Amino acid sequence: MCGIIGYIGVKSAGPILLDGLRKLEYRGYDSVGMATFEGSGITLKKDAGRIDDVAKRERLGDMQGNAGIGHTRWATHGGVTKENAHPHASCDGQIVVVHNGIIENYSELRAALAERGHFFRSQTDTEVVPHLLEEELRRGNGIEQAVRNVVKQLHGSFALLVLCSREPDKIVAARRESPLIIGLSDHGTFAASDATPFLGQTKHVAYLNDNEMAVLTRGGAAYFDFNGNPVRKEVAEITWKAEQATKGGHDYFMIKEILEEPSAMRNALLQDRKAFTEFAHEIASAKKAMVIACGTARHSAIIGKHLLDRVAGKQVEVMIASEFAYFADNLTPDTLVVCVSQSGETADVLDGVRKAKAKGCRVLSIVNVVGSTLSRLSDRAVYLNCGPEVCVAATKSFINQVTVFYLLAYAMRGAFDEGVTELTKVSELLLKAFELNDARAKAIAERFVKNGNAYYIGRGVNFAMALEGALKMKEISYVHAEGMPAGELKHGTLALIENGTPVFLLNPTDYTYYDTLSNGLETKARGAVLIGVGNKNNTAYDEFIELPEVPEIFYPLLEAVPLQLVAYYAAVARGRDPDRPRNLAKSVTVK
Ligand code: F6R
């Protein structure tokens, strides 16, 4: 939530920051702003609205100077207005700040600053920071010392970038709990919420840890803890390519990322056999294993729970990460915590990790972003290898999360190689599932364009797919959609089914087939339009989404493709932008 970027170097900062903000837009897109040092002072431009509109209006790309900071906002404190957009400035305009995170004690700080004569222009929590820094400078401190003194007064989470016109040859960066990566190129130095905005300029990065600062100059960066002690950093190399984070000729990232699923899935199988098997055995031998995740990642974990049970006989518990905290008091070191996350930056997951570690638990993670906070906090990690996922709605990362759970189940049985072989065959059928259903998904989405509700039902492992199908539908098309265990419908929700209500019945010919079919017929008897999703058609189905034949445990992977397509076309048919759904952001870095 919120993307920040800073650049200092020999090139013009305006176009570099603007290009970077476009790549960070998936983190927040309600307002945008930039500030650069233009020779005699700082120029600040910002407004509410989508980046392209604001950039055009404010001519952000033409901003002069070789040092600057930028921000794309996902509002937390204060409405979506020009005043609340970042950067925020001190009273005298000499200091500008961009921030990702939440400063929890901002109201006390703000009241005290106002009492001392500071004038506030916004309702944000962030604005206290430039004012506090201004006071530090008045006391005679340089900007680095000022940042050190101020961060000690802040409670909550922050990634901060600070530019000061008195010392325009540096940008000061500070981090606690919100992500911040330093990029080192031959023409200048970057800091950003993730590496995507500078991938085209450099692959060399350094990761800031909690309670660390970096001082960026044209020639590189120096790292310190909050007491000013130097910190040594390894420079890592990012393997992602810049073009992976572009639309590549498609209308939206979402459709491009759905089409990438077969190759992404094969990349998920490129695991080191020994390390992966050890990871699997650690889960298999844990006295108790709890999997924590949010949203789509949690749905993959529910599928994982079914697979580990059915294929390897291992029972695990799956918890919503934001609820896990309420069970943390009684955790004991013999509980293994397994986290699933695409970004590796989801605040609720990281909070769970910190609580689990405080109780002495070991933490494993299944994560996409190498070098993310989750991967660095975990005792062991396996990677999804699906490349950058830009669309806010998770698609290929879900396929890869589920794939990793399949492979874990095989590896627990000592059958890693067999798992790779079987899953490779399934990856080839993902394209077939796409081709069979692309036009059909569009027609179904258009048939129901006037419907405000949809139900997704399934049993066993298909129930998790019902949850995921419904989440995809609601988050990008804004249709109210509910995913339910098919058997649970008659205990209340059946009352909502009326003439014309679409019901997606997740019903391959697996161990759930006949019971699910009966539940589908119960909805049809009450007027539902039944959309069967499976490998076998039925006369009761009003629409049929056909899946290629696979051994029964693999159907969830194939179900995912048409369900994502239906949601995509439902969004497009309603004129929504599937890549940037309202109110949401990709990396949920606040609790
Ligand atoms: C839905 C979606 C979200 C994420 C959730 C967790 O399409 O993308 O529900 O799955 O915010 O994000 P990660 O996986 O980054 O922890």
Coordinates of C-alpha atoms and ligand atoms in Angstrom, one line a residue:
M1 CA 0.0 0.0 0.0
C2 CA 1.5 3.2 -1.2
G3 CA 4.6 3.1 -3.4
I4 CA 7.6 5.3 -2.8
I5 CA 10.6 6.0 -4.9
G6 CA 13.7 8.2 -4.7
Y7 CA 16.5 8.8 -7.2
I8 CA 19.7 10.8 -7.0
G9 CA 22.3 10.7 -9.8
V10 CA 23.5 12.3 -13.0
K11 CA 20.3 11.8 -15.0
S12 CA 17.1 13.9 -14.9
A13 CA 15.0 12.7 -11.9
G14 CA 11.6 13.7 -13.4
P15 CA 11.2 11.0 -16.1
I16 CA 12.9 8.4 -13.9
L17 CA 10.6 9.0 -11.0
L18 CA 7.5 9.1 -13.2
D19 CA 8.4 5.9 -14.9
G20 CA 9.1 4.3 -11.5
L21 CA 5.8 5.5 -10.1
R22 CA 3.9 3.9 -13.1
K23 CA 5.5 0.6 -12.1
L24 CA 4.6 1.1 -8.5
E25 CA 1.0 2.1 -9.2
Y26 CA -0.3 -1.3 -8.3
R27 CA 0.6 -0.5 -4.7
G28 CA -1.9 2.4 -4.6
Y29 CA -3.5 4.6 -7.2
D30 CA -5.7 7.3 -5.7
S31 CA -3.1 10.1 -5.7
V32 CA 0.4 10.8 -7.0
G33 CA 3.1 13.3 -6.3
M34 CA 6.8 14.1 -6.9
A35 CA 9.4 16.6 -5.5
T36 CA 12.7 17.4 -7.0
F37 CA 15.6 19.7 -6.2
E38 CA 15.9 22.1 -9.0
G39 CA 19.1 24.1 -8.3
S40 CA 17.8 26.8 -5.9
G41 CA 15.1 24.9 -4.1
I42 CA 12.5 22.1 -4.0
T43 CA 9.7 21.9 -6.5
L44 CA 6.7 19.8 -5.4
K45 CA 3.8 18.7 -7.6
K46 CA 1.0 16.4 -6.6
D47 CA -2.7 15.7 -7.0
A48 CA -5.5 13.2 -6.5
G49 CA -6.2 11.0 -9.5
R50 CA -4.7 8.3 -11.6
I51 CA -1.0 8.7 -12.4
D52 CA -1.4 9.4 -16.2
D53 CA -4.0 12.1 -15.6
V54 CA -1.9 13.8 -12.8
A55 CA 1.3 13.5 -14.8
K56 CA -0.3 15.2 -17.8
R57 CA -1.9 17.9 -15.8
E58 CA 1.1 18.7 -13.6
R59 CA 3.8 17.8 -16.3
L60 CA 5.5 15.6 -13.7
G61 CA 7.9 14.1 -16.4
D62 CA 9.3 17.6 -17.1
M63 CA 10.4 18.2 -13.5
Q64 CA 14.0 19.3 -13.5
G65 CA 16.9 18.3 -11.2
N66 CA 18.9 15.2 -10.6
A67 CA 17.5 14.3 -7.2
G68 CA 13.9 13.7 -6.2
I69 CA 11.3 11.6 -4.5
G70 CA 7.8 10.3 -5.6
H71 CA 4.8 8.6 -4.1
T72 CA 1.7 6.8 -5.3
R73 CA -1.0 6.7 -2.6
W74 CA -3.4 4.2 -1.1
A75 CA -5.3 6.4 1.4
T76 CA -5.2 5.4 5.1
H77 CA -5.3 8.7 7.0
G78 CA -7.2 11.5 5.3
G79 CA -9.4 11.4 2.2
V80 CA -8.3 11.3 -1.4
T81 CA -7.4 15.0 -1.9
K82 CA -4.6 17.0 -3.4
E83 CA -3.6 18.1 0.1
N84 CA -3.3 14.6 1.4
A85 CA -1.2 13.4 -1.5
H86 CA 2.5 13.0 -0.9
P87 CA 5.2 14.4 -0.8
H88 CA 4.5 16.4 2.4
A89 CA 6.6 19.5 3.2
S90 CA 7.8 21.4 6.3
C91 CA 6.4 24.8 6.9
D92 CA 9.3 26.4 5.1
G93 CA 9.2 24.0 2.2
Q94 CA 12.8 23.0 2.7
I95 CA 12.1 19.4 3.6
V96 CA 9.9 17.0 1.7
V97 CA 8.9 13.5 2.7
V98 CA 7.2 10.5 1.2
H99 CA 6.0 7.6 3.4
N100 CA 4.6 4.1 3.2
G101 CA 3.2 2.8 6.5
I102 CA 1.2 4.2 9.4
I103 CA 2.5 6.5 12.1
E104 CA 0.3 5.4 15.0
N105 CA 1.1 8.3 17.4
Y106 CA 0.7 11.0 14.8
S107 CA -2.2 12.7 16.6
E108 CA -0.2 13.4 19.8
L109 CA 2.8 14.5 17.7
R110 CA 0.6 16.7 15.5
A111 CA -1.1 18.4 18.5
A112 CA 2.3 19.2 20.1
L113 CA 3.7 20.5 16.7
A114 CA 0.6 22.7 16.2
E115 CA 1.0 24.1 19.7
R116 CA 4.6 25.0 18.8
G117 CA 3.3 27.0 15.7
H118 CA 3.5 24.5 12.9
F119 CA 1.0 24.8 10.1
F120 CA -0.5 21.6 8.7
R121 CA -1.8 21.4 5.2
S122 CA -3.1 17.8 5.2
Q123 CA -5.0 15.3 7.4
T124 CA -2.3 12.7 7.0
D125 CA -0.2 10.9 9.6
T126 CA 2.8 11.5 7.5
E127 CA 2.9 15.3 7.6
V128 CA 4.2 15.2 11.2
V129 CA 7.5 14.0 9.9
P130 CA 8.7 17.0 7.8
H131 CA 7.6 19.3 10.7
L132 CA 9.6 17.3 13.2
L133 CA 12.6 17.3 10.9
E134 CA 12.3 21.1 10.5
E135 CA 12.6 21.4 14.3
E136 CA 15.7 19.2 14.3
L137 CA 17.3 21.4 11.6
R138 CA 16.5 24.5 13.6
R139 CA 18.4 23.0 16.5
G140 CA 21.4 22.9 14.2
N141 CA 21.3 19.2 13.2
G142 CA 22.1 18.0 9.7
I143 CA 19.4 16.1 7.9
E144 CA 20.9 12.6 8.7
Q145 CA 21.0 13.3 12.4
A146 CA 17.5 14.9 12.1
V147 CA 16.1 11.7 10.6
R148 CA 17.8 9.6 13.3
N149 CA 16.2 11.8 16.1
V150 CA 12.8 11.8 14.5
V151 CA 12.4 8.1 13.7
K152 CA 12.9 7.4 17.4
Q153 CA 9.8 9.5 18.2
L154 CA 7.6 7.6 15.7
H155 CA 5.4 4.6 16.6
G156 CA 4.1 2.3 13.9
S157 CA 5.5 1.4 10.5
F158 CA 7.3 3.4 8.0
A159 CA 9.5 3.5 4.9
L160 CA 10.5 7.1 4.6
L161 CA 12.4 9.1 1.9
V162 CA 13.6 12.6 2.8
L163 CA 14.9 15.3 0.6
C164 CA 16.2 18.6 2.1
S165 CA 17.1 21.7 0.1
R166 CA 19.9 22.5 2.5
E167 CA 21.7 19.2 1.7
P168 CA 20.5 18.4 -1.9
D169 CA 23.3 16.0 -2.6
K170 CA 21.7 13.3 -0.6
I171 CA 18.4 11.5 0.0
V172 CA 17.9 9.9 3.4
A173 CA 15.9 6.7 3.7
A174 CA 14.6 5.0 6.8
R175 CA 12.7 1.8 7.4
R176 CA 10.7 0.1 10.1
E177 CA 8.3 -2.7 9.0
S178 CA 7.5 -1.3 5.6
P179 CA 9.6 -2.5 2.6
L180 CA 12.4 -0.4 1.2
I181 CA 15.0 -1.5 -1.3
I182 CA 18.1 0.4 -2.5
G183 CA 19.1 0.1 -6.2
L184 CA 22.7 0.8 -7.2
S185 CA 23.3 1.8 -10.8
D186 CA 26.2 3.3 -12.7
H187 CA 24.4 6.6 -13.1
G188 CA 22.8 7.0 -9.7
T189 CA 21.2 5.5 -6.7
F190 CA 17.5 4.5 -6.1
A191 CA 15.4 3.7 -3.1
A192 CA 11.9 2.2 -3.6
S193 CA 9.2 0.0 -2.1
D194 CA 10.2 -2.8 -4.4
A195 CA 12.7 -3.3 -7.2
T196 CA 10.2 -3.1 -10.2
P197 CA 10.6 0.7 -10.7
F198 CA 14.3 0.5 -11.3
L199 CA 14.6 -3.0 -12.9
G200 CA 15.3 -1.3 -16.3
Q201 CA 18.3 0.6 -14.8
T202 CA 19.9 -1.8 -12.5
K203 CA 19.7 -5.3 -11.1
H204 CA 22.0 -4.6 -8.1
V205 CA 20.2 -4.1 -4.8
A206 CA 20.6 -3.9 -1.1
Y207 CA 17.8 -4.6 1.3
L208 CA 17.2 -2.4 4.3
N209 CA 16.2 -4.2 7.5
D210 CA 13.9 -2.8 10.2
N211 CA 15.4 0.1 12.1
E212 CA 18.0 0.9 9.5
M213 CA 18.7 4.0 7.4
A214 CA 20.5 4.6 4.1
V215 CA 22.0 7.8 2.9
L216 CA 21.8 7.9 -0.9
T217 CA 24.3 9.9 -2.9
R218 CA 25.1 10.0 -6.6
G219 CA 27.8 7.4 -6.2
G220 CA 26.0 4.9 -4.0
A221 CA 24.6 4.4 -0.5
A222 CA 25.9 4.2 3.1
Y223 CA 23.9 2.2 5.7
F224 CA 23.4 2.8 9.4
D225 CA 21.2 1.7 12.3
F226 CA 19.1 4.3 14.0
N227 CA 21.9 5.1 16.4
G228 CA 24.2 6.0 13.6
N229 CA 26.4 2.9 13.7
P230 CA 27.5 1.8 10.2
V231 CA 25.9 -1.4 8.9
R232 CA 27.5 -3.6 6.2
K233 CA 25.3 -4.7 3.3
E234 CA 25.7 -7.4 0.8
V235 CA 24.7 -6.3 -2.8
A236 CA 22.3 -8.8 -4.2
E237 CA 21.3 -9.4 -7.9
I238 CA 17.7 -9.5 -9.0
T239 CA 16.9 -12.0 -11.7
W240 CA 13.6 -10.6 -12.9
K241 CA 13.7 -8.8 -16.3
A242 CA 12.2 -5.4 -16.8
E243 CA 10.0 -6.6 -19.7
Q244 CA 8.3 -9.1 -17.4
A245 CA 6.6 -6.1 -15.7
T246 CA 5.1 -4.7 -18.9
K247 CA 1.7 -5.6 -20.5
G248 CA 3.5 -7.0 -23.6
G249 CA 0.7 -5.9 -26.0
H250 CA -2.2 -7.1 -23.9
D251 CA -5.1 -4.9 -22.8
Y252 CA -4.5 -5.6 -19.2
F253 CA -1.8 -7.3 -17.0
M254 CA -4.5 -9.7 -15.7
I255 CA -5.0 -11.4 -19.1
K256 CA -1.3 -11.4 -19.7
E257 CA -0.7 -13.0 -16.4
I258 CA -3.4 -15.6 -16.9
L259 CA -1.8 -16.5 -20.2
E260 CA 1.6 -16.8 -18.5
E261 CA 0.2 -19.5 -16.2
P262 CA 1.5 -22.6 -18.0
S263 CA 5.1 -21.3 -18.1
A264 CA 4.8 -19.9 -14.6
M265 CA 3.7 -23.2 -13.4
R266 CA 6.6 -25.0 -14.9
N267 CA 8.9 -22.5 -13.2
A268 CA 7.3 -23.4 -9.9
L269 CA 8.6 -26.9 -10.5
L270 CA 12.2 -25.7 -10.8
Q271 CA 13.0 -26.5 -7.2
D272 CA 16.2 -27.8 -5.7
R273 CA 15.1 -31.4 -4.9
K274 CA 17.1 -31.7 -1.7
A275 CA 16.2 -28.4 -0.2
F276 CA 12.6 -28.7 -1.2
T277 CA 12.3 -32.2 0.2
E278 CA 13.8 -31.0 3.5
F279 CA 11.2 -28.3 3.6
A280 CA 8.5 -30.8 3.0
H281 CA 9.8 -33.2 5.7
E282 CA 10.0 -30.3 8.2
I283 CA 6.2 -29.8 7.7
A284 CA 5.6 -33.6 7.8
S285 CA 7.4 -34.1 11.0
A286 CA 6.1 -31.0 12.8
K287 CA 4.0 -31.9 15.9
K288 CA 1.7 -29.1 14.8
A289 CA 1.8 -27.0 11.6
M290 CA -0.2 -23.9 11.1
V291 CA -0.3 -22.2 7.7
I292 CA -1.0 -18.5 7.7
A293 CA -1.9 -16.4 4.7
C294 CA -4.4 -13.8 3.4
G295 CA -6.9 -13.6 0.6
T296 CA -6.0 -15.7 -2.5
A297 CA -2.8 -17.0 -0.8
R298 CA -5.0 -18.4 2.0
H299 CA -7.2 -20.1 -0.6
S300 CA -4.1 -21.8 -2.0
A301 CA -3.3 -22.9 1.6
I302 CA -6.8 -24.4 2.0
I303 CA -6.2 -26.4 -1.2
G304 CA -2.8 -27.3 0.3
K305 CA -4.5 -28.6 3.5
H306 CA -6.6 -30.9 1.4
L307 CA -3.7 -32.1 -0.7
L308 CA -1.3 -32.7 2.2
D309 CA -4.1 -34.7 3.9
R310 CA -5.2 -36.7 0.9
V311 CA -1.8 -37.3 -0.7
A312 CA 0.6 -37.4 2.3
G313 CA -1.7 -38.0 5.3
K314 CA -0.5 -34.9 7.0
Q315 CA -3.0 -32.7 8.7
V316 CA -2.3 -29.0 9.0
E317 CA -4.3 -26.0 10.2
V318 CA -4.9 -23.0 8.0
M319 CA -5.5 -19.6 9.6
I320 CA -6.3 -16.1 8.2
A321 CA -3.1 -14.3 9.1
S322 CA -4.9 -11.3 10.7
E323 CA -6.7 -13.7 13.0
F324 CA -3.6 -15.8 13.9
A325 CA -2.4 -13.0 16.2
Y326 CA -5.3 -13.8 18.6
F327 CA -4.0 -17.3 19.1
A328 CA -0.4 -16.3 19.5
D329 CA -0.4 -16.2 23.3
N330 CA -0.5 -19.9 23.7
L331 CA 1.9 -20.8 20.9
T332 CA 4.7 -23.2 21.9
P333 CA 8.0 -23.8 20.1
D334 CA 6.8 -27.2 18.8
T335 CA 4.3 -25.4 16.4
L336 CA 5.7 -24.9 12.9
V337 CA 4.3 -21.8 11.2
V338 CA 4.2 -21.9 7.4
C339 CA 3.5 -18.6 5.6
V340 CA 2.2 -18.2 2.0
S341 CA 2.5 -14.9 0.3
Q342 CA 3.1 -13.6 -3.2
S343 CA 4.6 -10.3 -2.1
G344 CA 6.3 -11.4 1.1
E345 CA 5.3 -8.0 2.4
T346 CA 1.7 -8.5 3.7
A347 CA 1.6 -6.8 7.1
D348 CA -0.8 -9.3 8.7
V349 CA 1.5 -12.2 7.7
L350 CA 4.6 -10.4 8.9
D351 CA 2.9 -9.6 12.2
G352 CA 2.1 -13.3 12.6
V353 CA 5.7 -14.2 11.9
R354 CA 7.0 -11.8 14.5
K355 CA 4.6 -13.1 17.1
A356 CA 5.4 -16.7 16.2
K357 CA 9.2 -16.1 16.4
A358 CA 8.7 -14.3 19.8
K359 CA 7.3 -17.6 21.0
G360 CA 10.2 -19.6 19.7
C361 CA 8.4 -21.1 16.7
R362 CA 10.2 -22.0 13.5
V363 CA 8.9 -20.2 10.4
L364 CA 8.9 -21.5 6.9
S365 CA 7.6 -19.5 3.9
I366 CA 6.3 -20.1 0.4
V367 CA 6.8 -16.7 -1.3
N368 CA 7.3 -15.2 -4.7
V369 CA 9.5 -12.1 -4.1
V370 CA 13.1 -13.0 -3.4
G371 CA 14.5 -10.7 -0.8
S372 CA 11.1 -9.7 0.5
T373 CA 10.7 -9.1 4.3
L374 CA 9.0 -12.5 4.7
S375 CA 11.7 -14.4 2.9
R376 CA 14.3 -12.7 5.1
L377 CA 12.5 -13.2 8.4
S378 CA 11.8 -16.9 7.7
D379 CA 14.0 -19.8 8.8
R380 CA 13.6 -21.4 5.4
A381 CA 11.8 -20.3 2.2
V382 CA 10.7 -21.9 -1.1
Y383 CA 10.0 -19.6 -4.0
L384 CA 7.1 -19.5 -6.4
N385 CA 9.2 -18.4 -9.4
C386 CA 6.3 -16.8 -11.2
G387 CA 8.1 -13.5 -12.0
P388 CA 6.6 -10.2 -11.2
E389 CA 2.8 -10.2 -10.8
V390 CA 1.5 -6.7 -11.5
C391 CA -2.3 -7.0 -11.6
V392 CA -3.8 -6.4 -8.2
A393 CA -5.8 -9.7 -8.5
A394 CA -3.5 -12.7 -8.0
T395 CA -3.7 -15.2 -10.9
K396 CA -0.4 -16.9 -11.8
S397 CA 0.9 -16.6 -8.2
F398 CA -2.2 -18.6 -7.1
I399 CA -1.4 -21.3 -9.6
N400 CA 2.2 -21.5 -8.4
Q401 CA 1.2 -21.5 -4.7
V402 CA -1.1 -24.4 -5.4
T403 CA 1.6 -26.1 -7.5
V404 CA 4.1 -25.8 -4.6
F405 CA 1.5 -27.5 -2.2
Y406 CA 1.1 -30.4 -4.7
L407 CA 4.8 -30.8 -4.9
L408 CA 5.1 -30.7 -1.1
A409 CA 2.6 -33.4 -0.8
Y410 CA 4.5 -35.6 -3.3
A411 CA 7.9 -34.8 -1.6
M412 CA 6.5 -35.8 1.7
R413 CA 5.8 -39.2 0.2
G414 CA 9.4 -39.3 -1.1
A415 CA 8.0 -38.8 -4.7
F416 CA 9.4 -35.4 -5.7
D417 CA 10.3 -36.5 -9.2
E418 CA 7.0 -38.2 -9.8
G419 CA 5.3 -34.9 -8.7
V420 CA 7.4 -32.9 -11.1
T421 CA 6.4 -35.3 -14.0
E422 CA 2.7 -35.3 -13.1
L423 CA 2.5 -31.5 -12.6
T424 CA 4.4 -30.8 -15.8
K425 CA 1.7 -32.7 -17.7
V426 CA -1.0 -30.6 -15.9
S427 CA 0.8 -27.4 -16.8
E428 CA 0.4 -28.3 -20.5
L429 CA -3.4 -28.6 -19.9
L430 CA -3.7 -25.1 -18.4
L431 CA -3.5 -23.7 -21.9
K432 CA -6.2 -26.2 -23.1
A433 CA -8.4 -25.0 -20.2
F434 CA -7.8 -21.5 -21.4
E435 CA -8.6 -22.2 -25.0
L436 CA -11.7 -24.3 -24.3
N437 CA -13.2 -21.6 -22.1
D438 CA -12.0 -18.1 -23.2
A439 CA -15.0 -17.4 -25.4
R440 CA -17.3 -19.2 -23.1
A441 CA -16.2 -17.3 -20.1
K442 CA -16.7 -14.0 -21.9
A443 CA -20.3 -15.1 -23.0
I444 CA -21.1 -16.2 -19.4
A445 CA -19.8 -12.9 -18.0
E446 CA -21.8 -11.0 -20.5
R447 CA -25.0 -13.0 -19.9
F448 CA -24.9 -12.0 -16.2
V449 CA -23.8 -8.4 -16.7
K450 CA -27.0 -7.2 -15.0
N451 CA -26.7 -9.6 -12.0
G452 CA -25.5 -8.2 -8.7
N453 CA -24.9 -11.5 -7.0
A454 CA -23.2 -14.8 -7.8
Y455 CA -22.7 -18.0 -5.8
Y456 CA -19.8 -20.4 -6.1
I457 CA -20.2 -23.8 -4.4
G458 CA -18.1 -26.9 -4.2
R459 CA -17.1 -29.6 -1.7
G460 CA -13.8 -30.8 -0.4
V461 CA -10.9 -29.3 -2.3
N462 CA -13.3 -27.7 -4.7
F463 CA -14.8 -25.6 -1.9
A464 CA -11.5 -23.7 -1.7
M465 CA -11.8 -23.0 -5.4
A466 CA -15.3 -21.7 -4.8
L467 CA -13.8 -19.2 -2.3
E468 CA -11.2 -18.2 -4.8
G469 CA -13.7 -17.9 -7.8
A470 CA -15.9 -15.7 -5.7
L471 CA -13.1 -13.5 -4.4
K472 CA -11.8 -12.9 -8.0
M473 CA -15.3 -12.0 -9.1
K474 CA -16.0 -9.6 -6.3
E475 CA -12.7 -7.8 -6.2
I476 CA -12.5 -6.8 -9.9
S477 CA -16.1 -6.7 -11.1
Y478 CA -17.7 -5.5 -7.8
V479 CA -20.4 -8.1 -8.1
H480 CA -21.3 -9.5 -4.7
A481 CA -20.1 -13.1 -4.9
E482 CA -20.0 -15.8 -2.2
G483 CA -18.0 -19.0 -2.1
M484 CA -19.5 -21.7 0.0
P485 CA -19.2 -25.4 0.8
A486 CA -22.0 -26.8 -1.3
G487 CA -23.4 -28.8 1.6
E488 CA -23.7 -25.7 3.8
L489 CA -26.0 -23.9 1.5
K490 CA -29.2 -25.4 2.8
H491 CA -28.3 -24.2 6.3
G492 CA -29.1 -20.6 5.5
T493 CA -27.8 -19.2 2.2
L494 CA -30.2 -21.1 0.0
A495 CA -32.8 -18.5 1.0
L496 CA -30.9 -16.0 -1.2
I497 CA -31.3 -18.1 -4.4
E498 CA -34.0 -16.9 -6.6
N499 CA -35.0 -16.9 -10.3
G500 CA -31.9 -16.2 -12.4
T501 CA -29.3 -16.2 -9.7
P502 CA -26.0 -17.5 -11.2
V503 CA -24.6 -20.5 -9.3
F504 CA -21.1 -21.8 -10.3
L505 CA -21.0 -25.5 -9.4
L506 CA -17.4 -26.7 -9.0
N507 CA -18.0 -30.3 -9.9
P508 CA -15.3 -32.4 -11.6
T509 CA -15.8 -36.1 -11.4
D510 CA -13.7 -36.5 -8.2
Y511 CA -14.6 -37.7 -4.8
T512 CA -17.2 -34.9 -4.3
Y513 CA -19.1 -35.3 -7.6
Y514 CA -22.5 -36.8 -6.7
D515 CA -23.0 -34.9 -3.5
T516 CA -22.1 -31.6 -5.2
L517 CA -24.4 -32.4 -8.1
S518 CA -27.3 -32.9 -5.7
N519 CA -26.6 -29.5 -4.0
G520 CA -26.5 -27.9 -7.5
L521 CA -29.9 -29.4 -8.3
E522 CA -31.3 -28.0 -5.1
T523 CA -30.3 -24.5 -6.2
K524 CA -31.7 -25.1 -9.7
A525 CA -35.0 -26.2 -8.2
R526 CA -35.2 -22.7 -6.6
G527 CA -34.6 -20.9 -9.9
A528 CA -30.7 -20.7 -10.0
V529 CA -29.0 -20.6 -13.4
L530 CA -26.5 -23.5 -12.9
I531 CA -23.0 -23.1 -14.4
G532 CA -21.3 -26.4 -14.2
V533 CA -17.5 -26.4 -14.0
G534 CA -16.0 -29.8 -14.6
N535 CA -14.9 -32.5 -17.0
K536 CA -18.4 -33.9 -17.4
N537 CA -21.5 -32.1 -18.7
N538 CA -24.9 -32.7 -17.2
T539 CA -28.4 -31.9 -18.5
A540 CA -29.1 -29.9 -15.4
Y541 CA -26.4 -27.4 -16.3
D542 CA -27.5 -24.2 -18.0
E543 CA -23.9 -23.4 -18.9
F544 CA -20.9 -25.6 -19.0
I545 CA -17.3 -24.7 -18.3
E546 CA -15.4 -27.7 -19.6
L547 CA -12.1 -28.9 -18.1
P548 CA -9.7 -31.2 -19.7
E549 CA -9.5 -34.7 -18.1
V550 CA -6.8 -35.1 -15.4
P551 CA -6.3 -37.4 -12.4
E552 CA -8.9 -36.2 -9.9
I553 CA -6.6 -34.5 -7.5
F554 CA -5.4 -32.0 -10.1
Y555 CA -8.8 -30.4 -11.0
P556 CA -8.4 -27.3 -8.8
L557 CA -5.5 -26.1 -11.0
L558 CA -7.6 -26.4 -14.1
E559 CA -10.7 -24.8 -12.4
A560 CA -8.7 -21.7 -11.6
V561 CA -8.2 -20.7 -15.2
P562 CA -11.8 -20.3 -16.4
L563 CA -12.9 -18.8 -13.0
Q564 CA -10.2 -16.2 -13.4
L565 CA -11.4 -15.6 -17.0
V566 CA -15.1 -15.2 -16.0
A567 CA -14.1 -12.6 -13.4
Y568 CA -11.9 -10.8 -15.9
Y569 CA -14.6 -10.6 -18.5
A570 CA -17.2 -9.6 -15.9
A571 CA -15.0 -6.7 -14.9
V572 CA -14.4 -5.7 -18.6
A573 CA -18.1 -6.0 -19.4
R574 CA -18.9 -3.6 -16.6
G575 CA -16.2 -1.1 -17.7
R576 CA -14.0 -1.8 -14.6
D577 CA -10.2 -1.8 -14.8
P578 CA -9.3 -5.4 -13.7
D579 CA -5.7 -4.4 -13.0
R580 CA -6.6 -1.7 -10.5
P581 CA -9.8 -2.4 -8.6
R582 CA -11.2 0.4 -6.5
N583 CA -10.1 0.6 -2.8
L584 CA -7.5 -2.2 -3.2
A585 CA -3.7 -2.3 -3.6
K586 CA -1.5 -5.3 -4.4
S587 CA 1.0 -5.2 -1.5
V588 CA -1.0 -4.9 1.7
T589 CA 1.7 -3.4 3.9
V590 CA -0.7 -2.1 6.6
K591 CA -2.5 -4.1 9.2
Ligands
F6R1 C1 -6.6 -11.3 -4.4 C2 -5.3 -11.0 -3.9 C3 -5.2 -10.8 -2.4 C4 -3.8 -11.4 -2.0 C5 -3.6 -11.1 -0.5 C6 -2.3 -11.6 0.0 O1 -6.6 -11.5 -5.8 O2 -4.4 -10.8 -4.6 O3 -6.2 -11.4 -1.7 O4 -3.8 -12.7 -2.2 O5 -3.6 -9.7 -0.3 O6 -1.2 -11.1 -0.7 P1 0.2 -11.8 -0.6 O7 0.1 -13.1 -1.3 O8 1.1 -10.8 -1.3 O9 0.5 -12.0 0.8

